[in-house]
Tab-separated table of C-alpha atoms and ligand atoms in Angstrom:
chain	number	residue	atom	x	y	z
C	3	MET	CA	-64.736	-54.855	-47.710
C	4	LEU	CA	-65.556	-56.433	-50.999
C	5	HIS	CA	-67.273	-54.119	-53.441
C	6	VAL	CA	-68.367	-57.162	-56.010
C	7	HIS	CA	-71.713	-58.109	-56.500
C	8	ILE	CA	-72.454	-61.479	-57.177
C	9	LEU	CA	-75.435	-62.616	-59.614
C	10	LYS	CA	-76.561	-65.895	-59.739
C	11	ALA	CA	-78.343	-67.302	-62.999
C	12	LYS	CA	-79.550	-70.644	-63.496
C	13	ASP	CA	-77.507	-71.132	-67.312
C	14	PRO	CA	-75.540	-69.306	-69.263
C	15	ALA	CA	-78.741	-68.025	-71.414
C	16	GLU	CA	-79.789	-66.670	-68.124
C	17	VAL	CA	-76.633	-65.239	-67.462
C	18	GLY	CA	-76.352	-63.668	-70.739
C	19	LYS	CA	-79.867	-61.873	-70.092
C	20	LEU	CA	-78.525	-60.326	-66.970
C	21	ALA	CA	-75.721	-59.296	-68.427
C	22	ALA	CA	-77.444	-57.587	-71.634
C	23	ASP	CA	-79.622	-55.421	-68.721
C	24	GLN	CA	-76.295	-54.065	-67.665
C	25	PHE	CA	-75.581	-53.135	-71.392
C	26	GLU	CA	-79.263	-51.977	-72.089
C	27	ALA	CA	-79.388	-49.665	-68.604
C	28	LEU	CA	-76.137	-48.024	-69.930
C	29	ILE	CA	-76.751	-47.441	-73.357
C	30	ASN	CA	-80.074	-46.155	-72.992
C	31	THR	CA	-78.942	-43.563	-70.569
C	32	LYS	CA	-75.583	-42.934	-72.279
C	33	PRO	CA	-76.415	-43.575	-76.222
C	34	ALA	CA	-72.507	-42.663	-77.029
C	35	CYS	CA	-70.986	-44.583	-73.836
C	36	VAL	CA	-67.790	-46.657	-74.547
C	37	LEU	CA	-67.445	-50.677	-74.185
C	38	GLY	CA	-64.771	-53.017	-73.277
C	39	LEU	CA	-65.415	-56.016	-74.740
C	40	ALA	CA	-64.430	-59.752	-74.488
C	41	THR	CA	-64.141	-62.851	-76.537
C	42	GLY	CA	-64.191	-66.539	-75.429
C	43	SER	CA	-67.233	-68.585	-75.125
C	44	SER	CA	-68.542	-66.992	-71.941
C	45	PRO	CA	-69.729	-63.854	-73.724
C	46	LEU	CA	-71.790	-65.417	-76.833
C	47	PRO	CA	-75.123	-65.663	-74.782
C	48	LEU	CA	-75.138	-61.980	-74.088
C	49	TYR	CA	-73.906	-61.087	-77.715
C	50	ARG	CA	-77.082	-63.119	-79.143
C	51	GLU	CA	-79.403	-61.164	-76.485
C	52	LEU	CA	-78.135	-57.804	-77.494
C	53	ILE	CA	-78.275	-58.545	-80.778
C	54	ALA	CA	-82.113	-59.799	-80.497
C	55	ARG	CA	-82.595	-56.612	-78.403
C	56	GLU	CA	-81.214	-53.885	-80.980
C	57	LYS	CA	-83.742	-55.915	-83.514
C	58	ALA	CA	-86.516	-55.662	-81.057
C	59	GLY	CA	-85.774	-52.042	-81.226
C	60	LYS	CA	-84.684	-52.073	-77.174
C	61	ILE	CA	-81.277	-50.984	-77.904
C	62	ASP	CA	-79.362	-48.496	-80.170
C	63	PHE	CA	-75.850	-49.459	-81.276
C	64	SER	CA	-75.369	-46.415	-83.332
C	65	ARG	CA	-73.449	-44.133	-81.620
C	66	VAL	CA	-71.460	-46.751	-78.930
C	67	ARG	CA	-67.922	-47.415	-79.627
C	68	SER	CA	-66.141	-50.417	-78.451
C	69	ALA	CA	-62.782	-51.153	-77.551
C	70	ASN	CA	-61.759	-54.766	-77.187
C	71	LEU	CA	-59.298	-56.455	-74.531
C	72	ASP	CA	-57.210	-58.415	-76.623
C	73	GLU	CA	-56.235	-60.159	-79.840
C	74	TYR	CA	-53.518	-62.835	-80.995
C	75	LYS	CA	-50.095	-61.780	-82.032
C	76	GLY	CA	-49.472	-62.595	-85.593
C	77	LEU	CA	-53.476	-63.257	-86.647
C	78	ALA	CA	-54.632	-61.024	-89.307
C	79	PRO	CA	-58.207	-59.508	-88.702
C	80	ASP	CA	-59.325	-61.578	-91.466
C	81	HIS	CA	-58.249	-64.898	-90.019
C	82	PRO	CA	-61.079	-67.099	-88.514
C	83	GLN	CA	-59.443	-67.618	-85.467
C	84	SER	CA	-58.649	-63.535	-84.915
C	85	TYR	CA	-60.446	-61.954	-82.073
C	86	ARG	CA	-61.611	-59.076	-84.592
C	87	TYR	CA	-63.102	-61.954	-86.807
C	88	PHE	CA	-64.564	-63.295	-83.609
C	89	MET	CA	-66.309	-59.788	-82.912
C	90	GLN	CA	-67.242	-59.350	-86.443
C	91	GLU	CA	-68.998	-62.633	-86.758
C	92	ASN	CA	-70.648	-62.628	-83.255
C	93	LEU	CA	-71.574	-59.177	-82.848
C	94	PHE	CA	-70.374	-56.155	-85.095
C	95	ASN	CA	-72.257	-57.703	-88.439
C	96	HIS	CA	-75.295	-57.915	-86.663
C	97	ILE	CA	-75.616	-54.461	-84.857
C	98	SER	CA	-75.797	-50.895	-85.961
C	99	ILE	CA	-72.003	-50.206	-84.085
C	100	LYS	CA	-70.051	-48.147	-86.799
C	101	PRO	CA	-66.985	-50.038	-88.230
C	102	GLU	CA	-64.820	-46.868	-87.168
C	103	ASN	CA	-66.002	-46.939	-83.633
C	104	THR	CA	-64.608	-50.317	-83.037
C	105	ILE	CA	-61.355	-51.110	-81.854
C	106	VAL	CA	-59.343	-54.266	-81.303
C	107	PRO	CA	-55.613	-54.312	-80.774
C	108	ASP	CA	-53.651	-54.967	-84.424
C	109	GLY	CA	-52.458	-58.148	-84.418
C	110	LEU	CA	-50.043	-57.609	-87.130
C	111	ALA	CA	-48.224	-54.174	-85.835
C	112	ALA	CA	-45.117	-53.669	-86.876
C	113	ASP	CA	-44.302	-51.464	-84.013
C	114	VAL	CA	-45.866	-52.935	-80.872
C	115	ASP	CA	-45.146	-50.057	-78.596
C	116	ALA	CA	-46.721	-47.319	-80.870
C	117	MET	CA	-49.849	-49.819	-81.690
C	118	CYS	CA	-50.169	-50.241	-77.693
C	119	ALA	CA	-49.653	-46.412	-77.007
C	120	ALA	CA	-52.062	-45.615	-79.802
C	121	TYR	CA	-54.957	-47.839	-78.530
C	122	GLU	CA	-54.435	-46.592	-75.088
C	123	ARG	CA	-54.739	-43.080	-76.280
C	124	GLN	CA	-57.855	-44.189	-78.558
C	125	ILE	CA	-59.597	-45.012	-75.623
C	126	GLU	CA	-58.764	-42.211	-73.441
C	127	GLU	CA	-59.804	-39.535	-76.189
C	128	TRP	CA	-63.361	-41.553	-76.052
C	129	GLY	CA	-63.127	-40.561	-72.314
C	130	GLY	CA	-62.451	-44.044	-70.936
C	131	VAL	CA	-64.119	-47.116	-70.720
C	132	ASP	CA	-67.942	-46.936	-69.278
C	133	LEU	CA	-68.315	-50.802	-68.894
C	134	GLN	CA	-65.654	-53.300	-69.232
C	135	LEU	CA	-66.701	-56.695	-70.291
C	136	LEU	CA	-64.681	-59.442	-68.939
C	137	GLY	CA	-64.697	-63.395	-68.927
C	138	ILE	CA	-61.964	-65.454	-66.957
C	139	GLY	CA	-59.318	-68.121	-67.754
C	140	HIS	CA	-58.731	-71.017	-65.466
C	141	ASP	CA	-55.437	-69.616	-64.221
C	142	GLY	CA	-57.483	-66.437	-63.433
C	143	HIS	CA	-56.092	-64.529	-66.490
C	144	ILE	CA	-58.725	-61.498	-67.661
C	145	GLY	CA	-57.918	-60.341	-71.398
C	146	PHE	CA	-54.457	-62.104	-71.876
C	147	ASN	CA	-53.084	-60.632	-68.246
C	148	GLU	CA	-51.740	-63.968	-67.273
C	149	PRO	CA	-50.540	-64.519	-63.805
C	150	ASP	CA	-46.924	-62.931	-63.341
C	151	SER	CA	-45.065	-61.608	-60.521
C	152	GLN	CA	-46.732	-57.987	-60.833
C	153	PHE	CA	-49.711	-56.624	-62.216
C	154	SER	CA	-49.509	-55.055	-65.677
C	155	THR	CA	-50.541	-51.398	-66.142
C	156	MET	CA	-51.076	-50.365	-69.909
C	157	THR	CA	-52.111	-52.479	-73.127
C	158	HIS	CA	-48.778	-54.571	-74.000
C	159	GLU	CA	-47.720	-57.846	-75.344
C	160	MET	CA	-48.203	-61.036	-73.070
C	161	PRO	CA	-46.403	-64.523	-73.857
C	162	LEU	CA	-49.486	-66.987	-73.403
C	163	THR	CA	-48.865	-69.870	-71.026
C	164	GLN	CA	-48.899	-73.294	-72.208
C	165	MET	CA	-52.456	-73.869	-69.996
C	166	THR	CA	-54.154	-70.873	-72.014
C	167	ARG	CA	-52.846	-72.100	-75.040
C	168	GLU	CA	-54.419	-75.637	-74.153
C	169	ALA	CA	-57.499	-74.218	-73.470
C	170	ASN	CA	-57.899	-72.121	-76.605
C	171	LYS	CA	-56.381	-74.953	-78.974
C	172	ARG	CA	-60.291	-76.244	-79.342
C	173	PHE	CA	-60.603	-73.257	-81.974
C	174	PHE	CA	-57.411	-74.631	-84.169
C	175	ASN	CA	-56.381	-77.647	-85.507
C	176	SER	CA	-53.674	-78.161	-83.989
C	177	ILE	CA	-51.750	-76.540	-80.760
C	178	ASP	CA	-48.953	-75.656	-82.968
C	179	GLU	CA	-51.073	-73.237	-84.396
C	180	VAL	CA	-52.080	-71.498	-81.284
C	181	PRO	CA	-50.217	-68.211	-81.206
C	182	THR	CA	-47.642	-68.270	-78.606
C	183	ALA	CA	-48.378	-64.445	-77.668
C	184	ALA	CA	-50.954	-61.730	-77.642
C	185	TYR	CA	-51.587	-57.992	-77.265
C	186	THR	CA	-54.168	-57.264	-73.712
C	187	MET	CA	-55.214	-54.359	-72.651
C	188	GLY	CA	-53.318	-53.921	-68.892
C	189	ILE	CA	-54.475	-54.704	-65.601
C	190	GLY	CA	-54.577	-51.038	-65.313
C	191	THR	CA	-56.693	-50.278	-68.259
C	192	VAL	CA	-58.820	-52.701	-66.935
C	193	MET	CA	-59.482	-51.102	-63.671
C	194	ALA	CA	-59.813	-47.767	-65.071
C	195	ALA	CA	-63.320	-48.507	-66.245
C	196	ARG	CA	-65.868	-47.200	-64.504
C	197	LYS	CA	-67.787	-50.439	-64.049
C	198	VAL	CA	-66.860	-53.753	-64.698
C	199	VAL	CA	-68.889	-56.956	-65.727
C	200	MET	CA	-67.717	-60.722	-65.466
C	201	ILE	CA	-69.283	-63.274	-67.011
C	202	VAL	CA	-68.326	-66.822	-65.527
C	203	THR	CA	-69.812	-69.776	-66.304
C	204	GLY	CA	-69.638	-73.861	-66.027
C	205	ARG	CA	-67.656	-75.750	-63.232
C	206	ASP	CA	-64.697	-75.631	-64.462
C	207	LYS	CA	-64.213	-72.269	-63.760
C	208	ALA	CA	-65.842	-72.777	-59.578
C	209	GLU	CA	-62.353	-72.889	-58.312
C	210	ILE	CA	-60.952	-69.855	-59.741
C	211	LEU	CA	-64.103	-68.073	-59.299
C	212	LYS	CA	-63.596	-68.613	-55.657
C	213	LYS	CA	-59.735	-67.857	-55.531
C	214	SER	CA	-60.446	-64.987	-57.217
C	215	PHE	CA	-63.060	-63.334	-55.194
C	216	PHE	CA	-62.727	-64.828	-51.708
C	217	GLY	CA	-58.573	-65.400	-51.588
C	218	PRO	CA	-55.630	-62.921	-51.348
C	219	VAL	CA	-55.447	-60.197	-54.224
C	220	THR	CA	-51.899	-61.266	-56.133
C	221	PRO	CA	-50.371	-61.055	-59.394
C	222	GLU	CA	-50.658	-64.660	-59.300
C	223	VAL	CA	-54.224	-64.370	-60.023
C	224	PRO	CA	-54.628	-61.899	-62.112
C	225	ALA	CA	-58.433	-61.250	-61.622
C	226	SER	CA	-58.080	-61.056	-57.949
C	227	ILE	CA	-57.161	-57.378	-58.045
C	228	LEU	CA	-60.890	-56.876	-58.985
C	229	GLN	CA	-61.290	-57.116	-55.752
C	230	PHE	CA	-60.077	-53.393	-55.455
C	231	HIS	CA	-62.461	-52.196	-58.223
C	232	PRO	CA	-65.323	-50.216	-57.008
C	233	ASP	CA	-68.068	-51.571	-59.272
C	234	VAL	CA	-67.932	-54.939	-60.003
C	235	THR	CA	-70.726	-57.429	-61.129
C	236	VAL	CA	-69.901	-60.888	-61.385
C	237	ILE	CA	-72.726	-63.104	-63.214
C	238	CYS	CA	-72.506	-66.485	-62.925
C	239	ASP	CA	-74.350	-69.896	-63.652
C	240	GLU	CA	-75.013	-72.302	-60.888
C	241	ALA	CA	-72.315	-74.701	-61.691
C	242	ALA	CA	-69.736	-71.761	-61.769
C	243	CYS	CA	-70.969	-70.701	-58.284
C	244	GLU	CA	-70.829	-74.100	-56.742
C	245	LEU	CA	-67.865	-73.634	-54.197
C	246	LEU	CA	-69.468	-69.930	-53.198
G	17	GLP	C1	-59.384	-66.362	-73.407
G	17	GLP	C2	-59.726	-65.013	-73.680
G	17	GLP	C3	-60.058	-64.270	-72.471
G	17	GLP	C4	-61.463	-65.101	-72.021
G	17	GLP	C5	-60.829	-66.651	-71.712
G	17	GLP	C6	-61.894	-67.772	-71.046
G	17	GLP	O1	-57.974	-66.426	-73.013
G	17	GLP	N1	-58.752	-64.031	-73.981
G	17	GLP	O2	-60.506	-62.871	-72.701
G	17	GLP	O3	-62.107	-64.555	-70.958
G	17	GLP	O4	-60.203	-66.886	-72.797
G	17	GLP	O5	-62.560	-67.700	-72.299
G	17	GLP	P1	-63.859	-68.759	-72.353
G	17	GLP	O6	-64.829	-67.865	-71.815
G	17	GLP	O7	-64.010	-69.366	-74.016
G	17	GLP	O8	-63.584	-69.847	-70.923
């Protein structure tokens, strides 16, 4: 039995508004909630909407905590392509969330196992993720959980596939600058969230969207595991829904 709710929107801007409604409802009922946040192009309309809604007095981020999905291995927080930098620029610098209440895996960690364990511990101490936001990669990756022979569990290091490095090179000067590995929450971390909201936009995501939710559950398509999550909402634009 599929528990996935699919909300279809006209375009990415409307996707952002529908996703923002989910965040607004949660934050207004649980002001100190824990958000799992994502990077990439897909969440940008949502982040713009959240900033606007706080400015309009509809949401208050001052007690919210957030844990990001992933970070490139080897990039410092002030590197313009790091995910920490992305979050600061596109969301955190414009809302009232407290810096100490935002965590992103440390791309420069000397002891990777300790960093990953501490990341999981912090989420646990906060009481777990209430709402996990996800985008999706063309190969079905969520966070940086690439296709694999088994589902990963907790936060860990992941080598990046050539497909993902190619897709993300648009943000770098050349493919050589795209890191070859990343730190990411595991599939287990994502599945532990109470609620999952996935944003999917663009015709280029139509095949993988269909495969993820209407194909077999397999670690070869990491997002397919979400078919087993009890509360998933996929918000997609018309282009991404074309094959559903
Ligand atoms: C990156 C991120 C993912 C994201 C994916 C898709 O690989 N690690 O979290 O979902 O890109 O990004 P976009 O939304 O730009 O297509």
